[in-house]
Backbone as a ProteinNet text record, in pm:
[ID]
protein_1_A
[PRIMARY]
MPLIPGMSAVKKAALEAGAFGCTISGAGPTAVAVTDDEKRGREIGERMSDWWQFQLRAALALALAWWHWCDHKVKDDVDDVGLGDRVMDYIGLH
[TERTIARY]
10064.5	9935.9	9825.7	9729.1	9619.7	9531	9465	9373	9263.8	9208.7	9104.4	9150.8	9197.7	9240.3	9126.9	9158.5	9058.9	8982.5	8997.2	8921.7	8958.8	9082.7	9121.6	9044.5	9020.1	8942.2	8796.5	8742.2	8603.2	8589.7	8686.2	8683.9	8692.9	8780.8	8795	8663.9	8597.3	8469.5	8364.7	8361.5	8264.9	8290.7	8416.1	8450.2	8421.4	8451.8	8423.2	8273.2	8192.9	8047.4	7987	8070.1	8020.6	8014.9	8069.5	8069.8	8160.6	8123.4	8208.6	8329.7	8310.2	8416.8	8375.4	8472.3	8445.3	8548.6	8503.4	8593	8536.3	8602.6	8550.4	8499.4	8414.5	8360.3	8411.5	8452	8503.2	8635.3	8652.5	8776.1	8769.5	8666.3	8659	8544.7	8445.9	8337.7	8239.5	8249.3	8154.7	8228.8	8194.8	8246.5	8135.1	8169.3	8070.6	8109.7	8013.8	8033.8	7929.7	7966.8	7878.5	7842.7	7712.3	7662.9	7540.7	7492.7	7373.7	7256.3	7265.8	7162.7	7126.7	6998	6954.8	6984.5	6955.6	6980.9	7130.5	7211.7	7356.4	7401.9	7340.9	7374	7350.2	7241	7213.9	7321.6	7359.3	7463.5	7596.9	7630	7754.3	7751.9	7641.6	7628.6	7640.4	7578.9	7587.6	7730.5	7798.9	7938.2	8028.6	8008.5	8088.7	8061.1	7934.3	7896.2	7954.1	7947.5	8004.5	8152.8	8225.9	8369.4	8396.7	8318.2	8337.4	8311.7	8205.4	8173.6	8281.3	8331.7	8438.8	8561.7	8597.9	8716.6	8696.6	8575.3	8547.2	8561.1	8504	8516.3	8662.2	8737.5	8879.3	8955.4	8926.6	8994.6	8958.4	8830.9	8789.6	8851.3	8855.5	8916.1	9064.6	9132.2	9274.1	9294.9	9210.1	9221.4	9198.5	9098.8	9071.8	9184.8	9241.1	9354.9	9473.6	9492.8	9600.8	9577.4	9457.2	9427.9	9454.2	9410.8	9430.5	9579.6	9654	9797.3	9867.3	9815.7	9873	9829.6	9773.1	9732.6	9614.8	9525.1	9401	9291.7	9191.4	9074	8983	8978.3	8909.5	8765.5	8687.7	8546.2	8529.9	8610.4	8600.7	8633.6	8736.6	8772.9	8660.9	8602.6	8494.3	8373.7	8342.2	8231.2	8256.3	8381.7	8414.8	8382.6	8390.3	8358.6	8213.4	8134	7990.6	7945.9	8031.3	7993.1	7955.5	8027	7995.4	7962.3	7853	7815.1	7789	7743.6	7716.2	7839.5	7953.2	8075.1	8120.6	8119	8164.1	8078	7946	7857.1	7885.4	7905.7	7924.3	8044.8	8153	8272.5	8281.4	8178.1	8170.1	8252.6	8276.7	8354.4	8267.4	8138.6	8048	7996.7
-1476.4	-1425.5	-1507.2	-1550.3	-1628.6	-1544	-1611.5	-1543	-1471.6	-1539	-1479.9	-1490.2	-1379.4	-1383.7	-1433.7	-1528.6	-1582	-1701.9	-1734.6	-1845.9	-1978.4	-1995.5	-2122.8	-2145.7	-2039.4	-2052.2	-2083.4	-2022.2	-2047.8	-2192.2	-2237	-2375	-2473.7	-2446.9	-2534.1	-2540.7	-2426.2	-2423.1	-2506.5	-2496.5	-2574.2	-2723.8	-2763.3	-2905.8	-2959	-2878.9	-2921	-2932.2	-2856.2	-2862.2	-2977	-3049	-3166	-3155.4	-3050.7	-3038.5	-3145	-3194.7	-3289.5	-3217.3	-3091.4	-3010.3	-2865.3	-2778.1	-2634.5	-2570.4	-2484.9	-2421.5	-2286.4	-2222	-2096.1	-2119.4	-2030.1	-2036.8	-1916.8	-1940	-1830.3	-1780.1	-1649.3	-1587.8	-1565.3	-1612.5	-1601.3	-1521.1	-1479	-1402.7	-1489.6	-1621.3	-1711	-1826.5	-1853.4	-1971.5	-2075.3	-2199.8	-2306.3	-2424.7	-2476.4	-2598.6	-2700	-2827.1	-2932.4	-3028.6	-3060.4	-3157.9	-3226.3	-3330.7	-3400.1	-3387.4	-3295.6	-3281.7	-3134.4	-3102.7	-2962.7	-2900.1	-2972.8	-2919.3	-2893.5	-2989.7	-2972.3	-2856.4	-2842.8	-2733	-2596.8	-2585.5	-2458.4	-2429.9	-2532.7	-2517.9	-2479.1	-2544.9	-2513	-2367.8	-2326.9	-2188.5	-2087.6	-2118.5	-2027.7	-2016.3	-2128.5	-2124.1	-2048.3	-2069.5	-1996.2	-1846.7	-1811.2	-1670.2	-1609	-1683.3	-1634.4	-1603.3	-1692.1	-1668.2	-1545.7	-1527.8	-1407.8	-1283	-1282.5	-1164.8	-1139.8	-1244.1	-1229.5	-1165.9	-1215.6	-1163.4	-1019.2	-984	-845.6	-753.9	-795.2	-713.3	-698.5	-806.8	-800.8	-706.7	-712	-623.8	-478.1	-450.9	-313	-262.2	-347.9	-307.1	-277.7	-359	-336.9	-205.5	-178.3	-52.7	67.3	57.9	169	185.5	74.8	83.4	149.7	115.5	177.7	328	371	514.9	581.3	514.6	570.4	579.7	477.1	474.6	587.6	620.4	729.8	865.8	866.9	988.8	1059.9	982.1	1038.7	1018.6	1098.2	1076.6	982.8	859.2	754.7	790.8	826.7	854.3	969.4	1074.7	1187.3	1144.4	1061.6	1014.9	931.8	842.9	759.1	845.5	943.6	1033.6	1111.7	1151.2	1228.5	1154	1022.3	947.4	899.6	946	920	789	721.3	593.4	604.5	687.4	720.1	604	618.7	523.6	382.9	370.3	236.6	147.1	198.9	118.6	91.6	194.7	178.9	75.9	78.4	-19.6	-159.4	-170.8	-300.4	-373.9	-302.1	-369.8	-366	-313.2	-318.1	-214.8	-99.5	4.6	109.2	89.8	180.9	112
9025.4	9070.7	9003.5	9080.5	9022.8	8931.7	8838	8747.2	8825.5	8925.3	9009.5	9154.4	9211.6	9351.4	9441.5	9526.4	9618.4	9566.5	9438.3	9381.3	9446.9	9487.4	9549.9	9679.8	9756.8	9880.7	9850.1	9745.6	9705.5	9657.5	9577.3	9528	9644.7	9739.5	9856.6	9934.9	9953.2	10025.1	9952.4	9818.9	9740.4	9754.8	9744	9755.2	9895.3	9997.8	10135.3	10161.4	10086.5	10102.1	10021.8	9945.5	9874.6	9724	9665.5	9519.5	9459.4	9340.3	9268.8	9211.1	9177.1	9120.2	9120.2	9098.5	9095.5	9003.9	8913.6	8817.9	8777.6	8681.9	8629.2	8488.1	8442.6	8308.3	8230.3	8107.7	8025.9	8081	8079.9	8129.9	8280.4	8344	8488.6	8545.8	8466.9	8528.7	8607	8590.9	8656.2	8722.6	8847.9	8917.1	8917.4	8884.1	8870.5	8958.5	9034.1	9111.8	9065.8	9066.9	9016.7	9129.9	9138.1	9234.3	9174.3	9237.9	9188.6	9284.8	9380.5	9482	9499.6	9484.6	9492.1	9628.7	9735.7	9869.9	9890.3	9851.2	9862.7	9773.2	9658.1	9566.5	9629.3	9701.9	9771.3	9877	9952.4	10054.6	9990.4	9880.8	9810.2	9763.5	9703.7	9657.1	9769.8	9883.7	9998.6	10049.9	10057.8	10106.4	10010	9879.6	9781	9792.3	9802.9	9816.3	9943.6	10053.8	10180.1	10164.8	10095.4	10077.8	9991.6	9883.1	9799.4	9882.6	9961.6	10043	10147.7	10210.2	10308.7	10244.2	10126.6	10058.6	10013.3	9970.9	9932.3	10052.9	10165.5	10286.7	10328.8	10319.4	10356.4	10264	10134.3	10039	10063.9	10089.6	10117.4	10246.8	10348.1	10475	10456.2	10377	10349.8	10275.2	10176.1	10101.3	10192.6	10278.9	10370.4	10471.9	10516.8	10609.1	10540.5	10413.3	10335.9	10325.4	10292.7	10284	10418.5	10525.4	10658.9	10691.5	10659.2	10683.9	10608.4	10492.5	10412.6	10465.9	10584.9	10654	10588.9	10530	10477.1	10581.1	10573.7	10657.3	10580	10623.7	10548.7	10517.3	10616.4	10591.8	10493.9	10504.7	10412.3	10270.2	10253	10119.8	10058.8	10138.3	10087.6	10053.3	10137.3	10107.5	9979.2	9954.8	9835.4	9706.9	9707.5	9586.4	9585.4	9680	9678	9739.6	9814.4	9872.5	10019.3	10090.9	10229.1	10319	10391.3	10495.3	10442.7	10316.7	10262.1	10267.5	10222.2	10222.8	10364.9	10447.7	10585.4	10659.6	10637.9	10700	10645.9	10513.9	10449.4	10505.8	10529.8	10579.8	10731.3	10795.7	10940.7	11013.5	10952.2	11018.6	11086.4	11088.8	11162.1	11285.1
[MASK]
++++++++++++++++++++++++++++++++++++++++++++++++++++++++++++++++++++++++++++++++++++++++++++++

């Protein structure tokens, strides 16, 4: 299992956008890409961010599908923990 699930996809996106390299800082709370161009840097950052958001949505959708498969009422369970419509909207289930 990788240290940071999904980091390989984020790194690939950064390199494809023109980064010289991409790695993590410390134990993994920060992903860093290196470039020499501010405009390219913004594009690299946007692509990395897009991949993190995509993976978060996929993970949340998988978790909700698992709850549903276990015969739970997904929306009721999410509401019970105080997240309700925000989570459902975020992952596109509304």
